[in-house]
Amino acid sequence: MDILLRAKNLRKQYQMGEVTVDALKDASFEIYEGEFIVVLGPSGSGKSTMLNLIGGMDTITSGELYYRDQSLHGASEKELTFYRRNTVGFVFQFYNLMPNLTAYENVKLSVEIAKNPLKVEDVLREVGLEDRADHFPSQMSGGQQQRVSLARAIAKNPEILLCDEPTGALDLATGLQVLKLLRKFNKEYKKTVIIITHNGEIAKMADRVFYIKDGKLSRIEQNEKPLPPEEVAW
Ligand SMILES: Nc1ncnc2c1ncn2[C@@H]1O[C@H](COP(=O)(O)OP(=O)(O)OP(=O)(O)O)[C@@H](O)[C@H]1O
């Protein structure tokens, strides 16, 4: 398998007046094409910081980060915009849908500027929401909104799906639907999936688990037998 992302001594510091916060300290790792990665750590450990750097959403303080041969640490704003637009899809804990747009329009909006998008109707069918296309977010349950958000991320046809606590606001049964879809996108669509969570159960689904604590990537563990979502209970 080819290396998709490669980080060497990746560091992020935030300056808060006189105080420097070391949000991510010298993280080095590789992520391979088609992997299902879970980044596990307590609140404030640096998970979102890592995801934001991988997603090209924040500036890198020092170190190196590559997507294939492209250097993200040295990328211009324009290059990062293209990277975010075409290479990564984002799924957030609280869905971040546009409230004044229908499910269809929310997904359509994200594909309009993408290079190689999928058909909106097909993706909505894939997440089981074809009959909800005309509904606004306020007319849908949390799980349905998260499925729209998944459809929006996947419809751009990105190589990488970055998910920030994707089941954090959902009950068990609804969270399971979302995990099943993520697993499906990983296995059938061959997308690399990176989930950040503080939920150790979800880590059982991963090919590899990145443990992060106090801004340090302390351990990377391979799961010999990643569990299917149905066998993960939390
Ligand atoms: N924009 C910012 N400015 C200053 N400090 C920040 C900023 N973003 C994050 N931090 C700090 O960096 C550290 C890591 O934060 P981060 O959000 O990455 O943790 P996290 O593991 O994702 O936490 P949570 O699970 O609560 O979302 C924390 O100490 C946080 O306060």
PDB file of N, CA and C and ligand atoms in Angstrom, residues 14-16 21-23 41-50 58 164-165 196 198 212, ligand 1:
ATOM      1  N   TYR A  14       0.167  27.219  19.834  1.00  0.00           N
ATOM      2  CA  TYR A  14      -0.717  28.387  19.818  1.00  0.00           C
ATOM      3  C   TYR A  14      -0.155  29.409  20.786  1.00  0.00           C
ATOM      4  N   GLN A  15      -0.161  30.635  20.368  1.00  0.00           N
ATOM      5  CA  GLN A  15       0.317  31.699  21.247  1.00  0.00           C
ATOM      6  C   GLN A  15      -0.886  32.378  21.887  1.00  0.00           C
ATOM      7  N   MET A  16      -0.954  32.314  23.199  1.00  0.00           N
ATOM      8  CA  MET A  16      -2.066  32.964  23.912  1.00  0.00           C
ATOM      9  C   MET A  16      -1.457  34.068  24.769  1.00  0.00           C
ATOM     10  N   VAL A  21       1.036  27.494  23.946  1.00  0.00           N
ATOM     11  CA  VAL A  21       0.414  26.179  24.164  1.00  0.00           C
ATOM     12  C   VAL A  21       0.976  25.205  23.131  1.00  0.00           C
ATOM     13  N   ASP A  22       1.577  24.117  23.616  1.00  0.00           N
ATOM     14  CA  ASP A  22       2.071  23.076  22.714  1.00  0.00           C
ATOM     15  C   ASP A  22       0.941  22.091  22.447  1.00  0.00           C
ATOM     16  N   ALA A  23       0.142  22.371  21.434  1.00  0.00           N
ATOM     17  CA  ALA A  23      -1.041  21.546  21.174  1.00  0.00           C
ATOM     18  C   ALA A  23      -0.658  20.211  20.540  1.00  0.00           C
ATOM     19  N   GLY A  41      -7.796   9.867  22.347  1.00  0.00           N
ATOM     20  CA  GLY A  41      -7.146  10.644  23.405  1.00  0.00           C
ATOM     21  C   GLY A  41      -8.173  11.428  24.194  1.00  0.00           C
ATOM     22  N   PRO A  42      -7.806  11.830  25.419  1.00  0.00           N
ATOM     23  CA  PRO A  42      -8.757  12.589  26.250  1.00  0.00           C
ATOM     24  C   PRO A  42      -8.961  14.013  25.728  1.00  0.00           C
ATOM     25  N   SER A  43      -9.908  14.694  26.304  1.00  0.00           N
ATOM     26  CA  SER A  43     -10.206  16.075  25.916  1.00  0.00           C
ATOM     27  C   SER A  43      -8.967  16.953  26.097  1.00  0.00           C
ATOM     28  N   GLY A  44      -8.689  17.766  25.093  1.00  0.00           N
ATOM     29  CA  GLY A  44      -7.555  18.693  25.180  1.00  0.00           C
ATOM     30  C   GLY A  44      -6.210  18.069  24.854  1.00  0.00           C
ATOM     31  N   SER A  45      -6.199  16.813  24.381  1.00  0.00           N
ATOM     32  CA  SER A  45      -4.922  16.131  24.153  1.00  0.00           C
ATOM     33  C   SER A  45      -4.269  16.508  22.820  1.00  0.00           C
ATOM     34  N   GLY A  46      -5.041  17.120  21.913  1.00  0.00           N
ATOM     35  CA  GLY A  46      -4.445  17.540  20.642  1.00  0.00           C
ATOM     36  C   GLY A  46      -5.034  16.849  19.419  1.00  0.00           C
ATOM     37  N   LYS A  47      -6.139  16.134  19.606  1.00  0.00           N
ATOM     38  CA  LYS A  47      -6.734  15.383  18.493  1.00  0.00           C
ATOM     39  C   LYS A  47      -7.220  16.321  17.376  1.00  0.00           C
ATOM     40  N   SER A  48      -7.996  17.330  17.763  1.00  0.00           N
ATOM     41  CA  SER A  48      -8.530  18.249  16.737  1.00  0.00           C
ATOM     42  C   SER A  48      -7.406  18.999  16.060  1.00  0.00           C
ATOM     43  N   THR A  49      -6.384  19.332  16.838  1.00  0.00           N
ATOM     44  CA  THR A  49      -5.226  20.022  16.255  1.00  0.00           C
ATOM     45  C   THR A  49      -4.629  19.160  15.150  1.00  0.00           C
ATOM     46  N   MET A  50      -4.448  17.880  15.441  1.00  0.00           N
ATOM     47  CA  MET A  50      -3.870  16.960  14.454  1.00  0.00           C
ATOM     48  C   MET A  50      -4.778  16.862  13.220  1.00  0.00           C
ATOM     49  N   ASP A  58      -5.303  24.430   9.258  1.00  0.00           N
ATOM     50  CA  ASP A  58      -4.546  25.255  10.195  1.00  0.00           C
ATOM     51  C   ASP A  58      -3.084  25.265   9.758  1.00  0.00           C
ATOM     52  N   ASP A 164     -14.544  14.129  13.021  1.00  0.00           N
ATOM     53  CA  ASP A 164     -14.320  14.622  14.381  1.00  0.00           C
ATOM     54  C   ASP A 164     -15.494  14.175  15.260  1.00  0.00           C
ATOM     55  N   GLU A 165     -15.295  13.167  16.085  1.00  0.00           N
ATOM     56  CA  GLU A 165     -16.348  12.615  16.953  1.00  0.00           C
ATOM     57  C   GLU A 165     -17.670  12.431  16.190  1.00  0.00           C
ATOM     58  N   ILE A 196     -11.321  10.963  14.854  1.00  0.00           N
ATOM     59  CA  ILE A 196     -10.808  11.305  16.180  1.00  0.00           C
ATOM     60  C   ILE A 196     -11.937  11.158  17.195  1.00  0.00           C
ATOM     61  N   HIS A 198     -12.745  10.238  21.765  1.00  0.00           N
ATOM     62  CA  HIS A 198     -12.233   9.818  23.072  1.00  0.00           C
ATOM     63  C   HIS A 198     -12.896   8.497  23.470  1.00  0.00           C
ATOM     64  N   ILE A 212      -2.999   9.564  21.674  1.00  0.00           N
ATOM     65  CA  ILE A 212      -2.444  10.901  21.836  1.00  0.00           C
ATOM     66  C   ILE A 212      -2.769  11.401  23.244  1.00  0.00           C
TER      67      ILE A 212
HETATM   68  N1  LIG B   1      -7.067  28.087  18.508  1.00  0.00           N
HETATM   69  C1  LIG B   1      -6.457  27.785  19.676  1.00  0.00           C
HETATM   70  N2  LIG B   1      -5.835  28.727  20.399  1.00  0.00           N
HETATM   71  C2  LIG B   1      -5.205  28.408  21.533  1.00  0.00           C
HETATM   72  N3  LIG B   1      -5.141  27.173  22.071  1.00  0.00           N
HETATM   73  C3  LIG B   1      -5.751  26.190  21.396  1.00  0.00           C
HETATM   74  C4  LIG B   1      -6.442  26.446  20.161  1.00  0.00           C
HETATM   75  N4  LIG B   1      -6.950  25.261  19.721  1.00  0.00           N
HETATM   76  C5  LIG B   1      -6.595  24.328  20.637  1.00  0.00           C
HETATM   77  N5  LIG B   1      -5.874  24.872  21.631  1.00  0.00           N
HETATM   78  C6  LIG B   1      -5.290  24.169  22.787  1.00  0.00           C
HETATM   79  O1  LIG B   1      -4.510  23.102  22.300  1.00  0.00           O
HETATM   80  C7  LIG B   1      -4.672  21.933  23.104  1.00  0.00           C
HETATM   81  C8  LIG B   1      -5.197  20.780  22.260  1.00  0.00           C
HETATM   82  O2  LIG B   1      -6.518  21.091  21.838  1.00  0.00           O
HETATM   83  P1  LIG B   1      -7.366  20.171  20.863  1.00  0.00           P
HETATM   84  O3  LIG B   1      -8.629  20.899  20.532  1.00  0.00           O
HETATM   85  O4  LIG B   1      -6.521  19.751  19.727  1.00  0.00           O
HETATM   86  O5  LIG B   1      -7.676  18.901  21.786  1.00  0.00           O
HETATM   87  P2  LIG B   1      -8.729  17.713  21.573  1.00  0.00           P
HETATM   88  O6  LIG B   1      -8.028  16.465  21.971  1.00  0.00           O
HETATM   89  O7  LIG B   1      -9.294  17.765  20.205  1.00  0.00           O
HETATM   90  O8  LIG B   1      -9.852  18.056  22.649  1.00  0.00           O
HETATM   91  P3  LIG B   1     -11.451  17.763  22.603  1.00  0.00           P
HETATM   92  O9  LIG B   1     -11.609  16.268  22.616  1.00  0.00           O
HETATM   93  O10 LIG B   1     -11.928  18.392  23.868  1.00  0.00           O
HETATM   94  O11 LIG B   1     -11.985  18.408  21.369  1.00  0.00           O
HETATM   95  C9  LIG B   1      -5.610  22.331  24.239  1.00  0.00           C
HETATM   96  O12 LIG B   1      -4.827  22.694  25.342  1.00  0.00           O
HETATM   97  C10 LIG B   1      -6.336  23.529  23.674  1.00  0.00           C
HETATM   98  O13 LIG B   1      -6.738  24.408  24.711  1.00  0.00           O
END
